[in-house]
Amino acid sequence: MSMYPVILSQTKFIHRDSLTFPIEERALQFGDGIYEVIRIYKGKYYLLDEHVDRLFRSTEAIKIKLLFTKKEFKNLLHELLKRNEMTEDGKLYMQVSRGSAPRDHVFPKDVDPNIYAYVQTQPRNLVTLKNGVSVITHRDIRWENCFIKSLNLLPNVMAKQEAKEQNCYEAILHRDGRVTECSSANVYLVKDGKIYTHPTTNNILHGCVRMAVERFVQELGIPLIEEAFTLEDINEADELFLTSSTSEVTPIVTVDGLAINNGEPGNITRQLQVAYEKDANIVENLIENYA
Ligand code: PDD
């Protein structure tokens, strides 16, 4: 993945090599900040409003006051794509920290937040979209404010690494057997034509792709039941899938080595993949070709 040269730093556009931070930066020392990852298709943001709304919800939840409106911020993000002349598939990473100040747990006074954003290439993962992925299950040991897209990702990193070491793509997280989400995606179970997923409480991140899926199911007439499913339910599942800005709608075909739907992506998952491609204006319609 290659990074584009122009990045956004505060409200200025600079070369990526000229961004520096003092040692005493609260994101570095405390993970005191939040982030967003936004998908880009052919040089255009997908679900931008949803991501910017969530960014404002996250900063408000941790009492960081942003110095711009949503509209001003969206304009800056559009300008970032323009300045880089980006036209391909990619993603934006951005983070907001409480700022730079002498190390002290207490919030610093009169310090502005530090913000940066950059864009990089990211082709669609057509192999996993087509064939599906294997996942493990893992205890959810995170804090109780997972609706905030916090920079504190250590439990997520540990769970994802555990998955990787077992040649798996993701870890399905559970609290006492009730499935919350994955380490970096939302997760859903299909049984008897209905989709089940954890309600959007503090225990999960309300994914922007999930918000899109909530729209798709209404158009498709598929019931979406916001109810946590359990590890036992997985044994009886017709289909499983996960969603995120980087994974889109990805079928899950094995869980802890157990095949779901004989190891094949299911029909409802495929319908949602097609809906996703339409919604994101993906012209190749690759999913439709192999569904
Ligand atoms: N992760 N849940 C968690 C814990 C996540 O980290 C993510 C996204 C999601 C899905 O959110 P969305 O649909 O808005 O991408 C759910 C991003 C992609 C990341 O950390 O890289």
Tab-separated table of C-alpha atoms and ligand atoms in Angstrom:
chain	number	residue	atom	x	y	z
A	1	MET	CA	0.000	0.000	0.000
A	2	SER	CA	1.546	3.273	-0.983
A	3	MET	CA	0.855	6.515	0.783
A	4	TYR	CA	0.151	9.695	-1.139
A	5	PRO	CA	2.553	12.611	-0.499
A	6	VAL	CA	0.163	15.348	0.642
A	7	ILE	CA	-1.316	14.934	4.103
A	8	LEU	CA	-3.667	17.034	6.182
A	9	SER	CA	-2.120	18.365	9.405
A	10	GLN	CA	-4.504	20.446	11.509
A	11	THR	CA	-6.103	22.505	8.710
A	12	LYS	CA	-3.003	22.698	6.503
A	13	PHE	CA	-1.782	20.540	3.647
A	14	ILE	CA	1.859	19.506	3.998
A	15	HIS	CA	4.234	16.850	2.681
A	16	ARG	CA	3.992	13.629	4.683
A	17	ASP	CA	7.721	13.777	5.599
A	18	SER	CA	7.365	17.124	7.326
A	19	LEU	CA	4.922	15.981	10.012
A	20	THR	CA	6.605	15.669	13.417
A	21	PHE	CA	5.279	15.344	16.957
A	22	PRO	CA	6.876	16.252	20.277
A	23	ILE	CA	7.738	13.290	22.534
A	24	GLU	CA	5.031	14.418	24.910
A	25	GLU	CA	2.056	13.810	22.623
A	26	ARG	CA	-1.052	12.398	24.268
A	27	ALA	CA	-1.856	9.920	21.482
A	28	LEU	CA	1.636	8.445	21.866
A	29	GLN	CA	1.745	8.439	25.655
A	30	PHE	CA	-1.855	7.677	26.609
A	31	GLY	CA	-3.597	6.616	23.416
A	32	ASP	CA	-5.650	9.705	24.265
A	33	GLY	CA	-7.489	10.166	21.009
A	34	ILE	CA	-9.726	8.666	18.384
A	35	TYR	CA	-9.459	7.678	14.710
A	36	GLU	CA	-11.419	6.902	11.554
A	37	VAL	CA	-10.781	4.791	8.456
A	38	ILE	CA	-12.777	5.787	5.369
A	39	ARG	CA	-13.011	3.729	2.169
A	40	ILE	CA	-12.250	5.392	-1.128
A	41	TYR	CA	-13.442	4.037	-4.481
A	42	LYS	CA	-12.028	5.560	-7.645
A	43	GLY	CA	-10.923	8.654	-5.772
A	44	LYS	CA	-14.259	9.221	-3.955
A	45	TYR	CA	-15.114	8.692	-0.295
A	46	TYR	CA	-17.743	6.083	0.535
A	47	LEU	CA	-20.054	6.778	3.538
A	48	LEU	CA	-18.264	10.040	4.329
A	49	ASP	CA	-21.174	11.588	6.284
A	50	GLU	CA	-21.465	8.505	8.484
A	51	HIS	CA	-17.731	8.562	9.286
A	52	VAL	CA	-17.634	12.286	10.035
A	53	ASP	CA	-20.728	11.993	12.261
A	54	ARG	CA	-19.042	9.157	14.157
A	55	LEU	CA	-15.816	11.154	14.462
A	56	PHE	CA	-17.767	13.935	16.164
A	57	ARG	CA	-19.548	11.417	18.429
A	58	SER	CA	-16.209	9.876	19.449
A	59	THR	CA	-14.512	13.212	20.192
A	60	GLU	CA	-17.532	14.415	22.156
A	61	ALA	CA	-17.543	11.196	24.203
A	62	ILE	CA	-13.942	11.768	25.291
A	63	LYS	CA	-14.409	15.542	25.687
A	64	ILE	CA	-12.163	16.673	22.843
A	65	LYS	CA	-13.461	19.876	21.327
A	66	LEU	CA	-12.943	20.100	17.569
A	67	LEU	CA	-12.187	23.523	16.119
A	68	PHE	CA	-14.189	23.081	12.903
A	69	THR	CA	-17.712	22.161	11.819
A	70	LYS	CA	-18.561	18.884	10.075
A	71	LYS	CA	-18.964	20.772	6.805
A	72	GLU	CA	-15.584	22.486	7.115
A	73	PHE	CA	-13.958	19.174	7.925
A	74	LYS	CA	-15.542	17.395	4.955
A	75	ASN	CA	-14.271	20.169	2.702
A	76	LEU	CA	-10.746	19.609	4.035
A	77	LEU	CA	-11.030	15.865	3.376
A	78	HIS	CA	-12.227	16.469	-0.195
A	79	GLU	CA	-9.367	18.892	-0.711
A	80	LEU	CA	-6.932	16.194	0.451
A	81	LEU	CA	-8.053	13.902	-2.384
A	82	LYS	CA	-7.851	16.752	-4.866
A	83	ARG	CA	-4.348	17.804	-3.862
A	84	ASN	CA	-3.173	14.207	-4.259
A	85	GLU	CA	-5.018	13.822	-7.564
A	86	MET	CA	-6.300	10.528	-6.270
A	87	THR	CA	-8.429	8.503	-8.693
A	88	GLU	CA	-7.939	4.902	-7.561
A	89	ASP	CA	-9.294	2.655	-4.789
A	90	GLY	CA	-7.858	3.441	-1.395
A	91	LYS	CA	-8.533	4.482	2.148
A	92	LEU	CA	-8.103	7.440	4.410
A	93	TYR	CA	-6.693	7.142	7.924
A	94	MET	CA	-7.143	10.014	10.290
A	95	GLN	CA	-6.701	10.592	13.957
A	96	VAL	CA	-7.445	13.239	16.530
A	97	SER	CA	-5.501	13.386	19.788
A	98	ARG	CA	-6.102	15.606	22.787
A	99	GLY	CA	-2.861	17.389	21.902
A	100	SER	CA	0.770	17.799	22.945
A	101	ALA	CA	1.545	18.799	26.529
A	102	PRO	CA	3.798	17.811	29.470
A	103	ARG	CA	2.844	14.275	30.501
A	104	ASP	CA	0.016	14.307	33.042
A	105	HIS	CA	-3.070	12.104	33.103
A	106	VAL	CA	-5.252	15.134	33.717
A	107	PHE	CA	-6.371	16.973	30.553
A	108	PRO	CA	-4.016	19.839	29.658
A	109	LYS	CA	-5.505	23.349	29.694
A	110	ASP	CA	-5.672	25.498	26.565
A	111	VAL	CA	-4.143	22.891	24.252
A	112	ASP	CA	-5.571	22.343	20.773
A	113	PRO	CA	-6.199	18.800	19.507
A	114	ASN	CA	-3.700	17.345	17.020
A	115	ILE	CA	-5.276	16.128	13.804
A	116	TYR	CA	-3.789	14.463	10.793
A	117	ALA	CA	-5.133	12.507	7.836
A	118	TYR	CA	-3.512	10.682	4.950
A	119	VAL	CA	-4.685	8.614	2.021
A	120	GLN	CA	-3.186	5.479	0.545
A	121	THR	CA	-3.994	2.913	-2.124
A	122	GLN	CA	-6.039	-0.127	-1.146
A	123	PRO	CA	-7.339	-2.467	-3.833
A	124	ARG	CA	-10.476	-4.489	-3.046
A	125	ASN	CA	-9.663	-7.934	-1.675
A	126	LEU	CA	-11.441	-9.904	-4.379
A	127	VAL	CA	-10.181	-13.280	-3.181
A	128	THR	CA	-11.648	-13.005	0.325
A	129	LEU	CA	-14.817	-11.324	-0.994
A	130	LYS	CA	-15.342	-14.231	-3.347
A	131	ASN	CA	-14.229	-17.216	-1.267
A	132	GLY	CA	-14.896	-16.015	2.273
A	133	VAL	CA	-12.590	-16.196	5.276
A	134	SER	CA	-11.819	-18.347	8.296
A	135	VAL	CA	-12.088	-16.902	11.795
A	136	ILE	CA	-11.426	-17.910	15.376
A	137	THR	CA	-13.458	-17.063	18.482
A	138	HIS	CA	-11.832	-15.074	21.257
A	139	ARG	CA	-12.881	-13.550	24.579
A	140	ASP	CA	-13.782	-9.848	24.360
A	141	ILE	CA	-11.614	-8.259	27.045
A	142	ARG	CA	-12.112	-4.639	25.942
A	143	TRP	CA	-13.486	-1.774	28.030
A	144	GLU	CA	-17.145	-0.786	28.189
A	145	ASN	CA	-17.011	2.127	25.734
A	146	CYS	CA	-16.382	0.331	22.466
A	147	PHE	CA	-18.768	2.709	20.665
A	148	ILE	CA	-15.884	5.216	20.765
A	149	LYS	CA	-13.379	4.648	17.959
A	150	SER	CA	-10.540	4.964	20.437
A	151	LEU	CA	-6.843	4.717	19.631
A	152	ASN	CA	-6.532	2.177	22.456
A	153	LEU	CA	-6.540	-0.990	20.368
A	154	LEU	CA	-4.354	-3.361	22.367
A	155	PRO	CA	-7.049	-6.019	23.003
A	156	ASN	CA	-8.057	-5.795	19.320
A	157	VAL	CA	-4.424	-6.123	18.211
A	158	MET	CA	-3.864	-9.152	20.477
A	159	ALA	CA	-7.024	-10.883	19.218
A	160	LYS	CA	-6.207	-10.214	15.552
A	161	GLN	CA	-2.658	-11.519	16.045
A	162	GLU	CA	-4.041	-14.687	17.650
A	163	ALA	CA	-6.237	-15.139	14.553
A	164	LYS	CA	-3.262	-14.574	12.261
A	165	GLU	CA	-1.204	-17.160	14.133
A	166	GLN	CA	-3.982	-19.674	13.457
A	167	ASN	CA	-4.004	-18.727	9.761
A	168	CYS	CA	-7.298	-16.922	10.181
A	169	TYR	CA	-8.509	-13.553	8.976
A	170	GLU	CA	-10.333	-12.337	12.053
A	171	ALA	CA	-11.351	-13.074	15.626
A	172	ILE	CA	-15.032	-13.135	16.600
A	173	LEU	CA	-15.149	-11.588	20.073
A	174	HIS	CA	-17.585	-12.720	22.768
A	175	ARG	CA	-18.513	-11.736	26.306
A	176	ASP	CA	-19.558	-14.839	28.261
A	177	GLY	CA	-20.464	-16.609	25.031
A	178	ARG	CA	-22.474	-13.698	23.566
A	179	VAL	CA	-20.883	-12.432	20.366
A	180	THR	CA	-20.171	-8.687	20.237
A	181	GLU	CA	-18.163	-8.044	17.049
A	182	CYS	CA	-14.779	-8.865	15.478
A	183	SER	CA	-11.437	-7.252	16.347
A	184	SER	CA	-11.876	-4.739	13.499
A	185	ALA	CA	-15.286	-5.473	11.947
A	186	ASN	CA	-18.952	-6.057	12.807
A	187	VAL	CA	-20.262	-9.604	12.599
A	188	TYR	CA	-23.637	-11.123	11.686
A	189	LEU	CA	-25.285	-14.553	11.724
A	190	VAL	CA	-27.985	-15.720	9.316
A	191	LYS	CA	-30.552	-18.304	10.404
A	192	ASP	CA	-33.820	-19.199	8.638
A	193	GLY	CA	-33.675	-16.112	6.411
A	194	LYS	CA	-33.105	-13.659	9.275
A	195	ILE	CA	-29.921	-11.757	10.126
A	196	TYR	CA	-28.852	-11.464	13.773
A	197	THR	CA	-26.272	-9.020	15.118
A	198	HIS	CA	-25.397	-7.389	18.433
A	199	PRO	CA	-27.448	-4.247	19.202
A	200	THR	CA	-25.574	-0.959	18.952
A	201	THR	CA	-24.846	-0.614	22.668
A	202	ASN	CA	-21.614	0.679	24.235
A	203	ASN	CA	-20.111	-2.796	23.764
A	204	ILE	CA	-19.573	-2.491	20.013
A	205	LEU	CA	-18.607	0.047	17.389
A	206	HIS	CA	-21.556	1.120	15.259
A	207	GLY	CA	-19.914	0.448	11.902
A	208	CYS	CA	-20.555	2.719	8.949
A	209	VAL	CA	-20.844	-0.323	6.664
A	210	ARG	CA	-23.327	-1.743	9.166
A	211	MET	CA	-25.367	1.451	8.763
A	212	ALA	CA	-25.342	0.784	5.014
A	213	VAL	CA	-26.340	-2.869	5.605
A	214	GLU	CA	-29.247	-1.607	7.749
A	215	ARG	CA	-30.440	0.260	4.628
A	216	PHE	CA	-29.825	-2.683	2.254
A	217	VAL	CA	-31.898	-5.138	4.307
A	218	GLN	CA	-34.875	-2.776	4.233
A	219	GLU	CA	-34.709	-2.607	0.439
A	220	LEU	CA	-34.235	-6.375	0.181
A	221	GLY	CA	-36.944	-7.177	2.743
A	222	ILE	CA	-34.593	-9.246	4.918
A	223	PRO	CA	-35.296	-9.050	8.659
A	224	LEU	CA	-32.336	-7.731	10.698
A	225	ILE	CA	-32.679	-8.626	14.358
A	226	GLU	CA	-30.518	-6.613	16.728
A	227	GLU	CA	-29.987	-9.364	19.247
A	228	ALA	CA	-26.658	-10.852	20.297
A	229	PHE	CA	-26.148	-14.410	19.067
A	230	THR	CA	-24.115	-16.932	21.026
A	231	LEU	CA	-21.168	-19.206	20.310
A	232	GLU	CA	-23.616	-22.152	20.356
A	233	ASP	CA	-25.790	-20.431	17.732
A	234	ILE	CA	-22.776	-20.452	15.401
A	235	ASN	CA	-22.911	-24.264	15.285
A	236	GLU	CA	-26.422	-24.016	13.804
A	237	ALA	CA	-25.823	-20.970	11.567
A	238	ASP	CA	-26.854	-20.937	7.899
A	239	GLU	CA	-24.408	-18.119	7.099
A	240	LEU	CA	-22.004	-15.764	8.834
A	241	PHE	CA	-20.436	-12.585	7.516
A	242	LEU	CA	-18.517	-9.549	8.693
A	243	THR	CA	-18.450	-5.922	7.573
A	244	SER	CA	-15.982	-3.053	7.710
A	245	SER	CA	-14.705	-0.231	5.551
A	246	THR	CA	-11.750	-2.299	4.408
A	247	SER	CA	-13.458	-5.739	4.296
A	248	GLU	CA	-16.818	-4.560	2.814
A	249	VAL	CA	-19.247	-7.521	3.256
A	250	THR	CA	-16.998	-10.560	3.646
A	251	PRO	CA	-18.404	-14.097	4.001
A	252	ILE	CA	-17.150	-16.191	6.938
A	253	VAL	CA	-16.850	-19.830	5.900
A	254	THR	CA	-15.209	-21.465	8.911
A	255	VAL	CA	-15.261	-20.671	12.641
A	256	ASP	CA	-12.651	-22.408	14.836
A	257	GLY	CA	-12.298	-24.956	12.017
A	258	LEU	CA	-16.058	-25.649	11.770
A	259	ALA	CA	-17.425	-25.183	8.230
A	260	ILE	CA	-20.441	-22.858	7.856
A	261	ASN	CA	-22.771	-23.624	4.907
A	262	ASN	CA	-20.339	-26.382	3.818
A	263	GLY	CA	-17.589	-23.781	3.591
A	264	GLU	CA	-19.419	-21.733	0.928
A	265	PRO	CA	-20.551	-18.083	1.093
A	266	GLY	CA	-24.325	-17.994	1.582
A	267	ASN	CA	-27.090	-16.485	-0.496
A	268	ILE	CA	-28.039	-13.589	1.822
A	269	THR	CA	-24.376	-12.625	2.162
A	270	ARG	CA	-24.126	-12.546	-1.640
A	271	GLN	CA	-27.227	-10.350	-1.915
A	272	LEU	CA	-25.651	-7.879	0.515
A	273	GLN	CA	-22.383	-7.910	-1.432
A	274	VAL	CA	-24.289	-7.005	-4.585
A	275	ALA	CA	-26.183	-4.248	-2.718
A	276	TYR	CA	-22.859	-2.933	-1.401
A	277	GLU	CA	-21.349	-2.721	-4.862
A	278	LYS	CA	-24.389	-0.840	-6.148
A	279	ASP	CA	-24.415	1.558	-3.205
A	280	ALA	CA	-20.684	2.271	-3.513
A	281	ASN	CA	-21.013	2.746	-7.287
A	282	ILE	CA	-18.486	0.046	-7.989
A	283	VAL	CA	-18.719	-0.246	-11.732
A	284	GLU	CA	-17.034	-3.608	-12.232
A	285	ASN	CA	-19.818	-5.411	-10.291
A	286	LEU	CA	-17.415	-8.229	-9.644
A	287	ILE	CA	-19.551	-9.897	-7.022
A	288	GLU	CA	-22.540	-10.041	-9.366
A	289	ASN	CA	-20.402	-11.939	-11.868
A	290	TYR	CA	-19.534	-14.751	-9.544
A	291	ALA	CA	-22.603	-14.774	-7.248
B	1	PDD	N1	-12.213	-0.902	11.759
B	1	PDD	N2	-15.779	-2.784	14.806
B	1	PDD	C1	-14.502	-2.475	15.062
B	1	PDD	C2	-13.910	-2.844	16.368
B	1	PDD	C3	-13.737	-1.817	14.061
B	1	PDD	O1	-12.463	-1.497	14.312
B	1	PDD	C4	-14.336	-1.516	12.811
B	1	PDD	C5	-13.584	-0.825	11.710
B	1	PDD	C6	-15.681	-1.868	12.614
B	1	PDD	C7	-16.405	-1.562	11.321
B	1	PDD	O2	-16.608	-0.188	11.178
B	1	PDD	P1	-16.788	0.484	9.742
B	1	PDD	O3	-17.850	-0.281	9.054
B	1	PDD	O4	-17.180	1.870	10.065
B	1	PDD	O5	-15.453	0.391	9.039
B	1	PDD	C8	-16.377	-2.502	13.626
B	1	PDD	C9	-11.389	-0.138	10.846
B	1	PDD	C10	-11.624	-0.489	9.416
B	1	PDD	C11	-9.941	-0.251	11.277
B	1	PDD	O6	-9.719	-0.189	12.485
B	1	PDD	O7	-9.048	-0.368	10.437
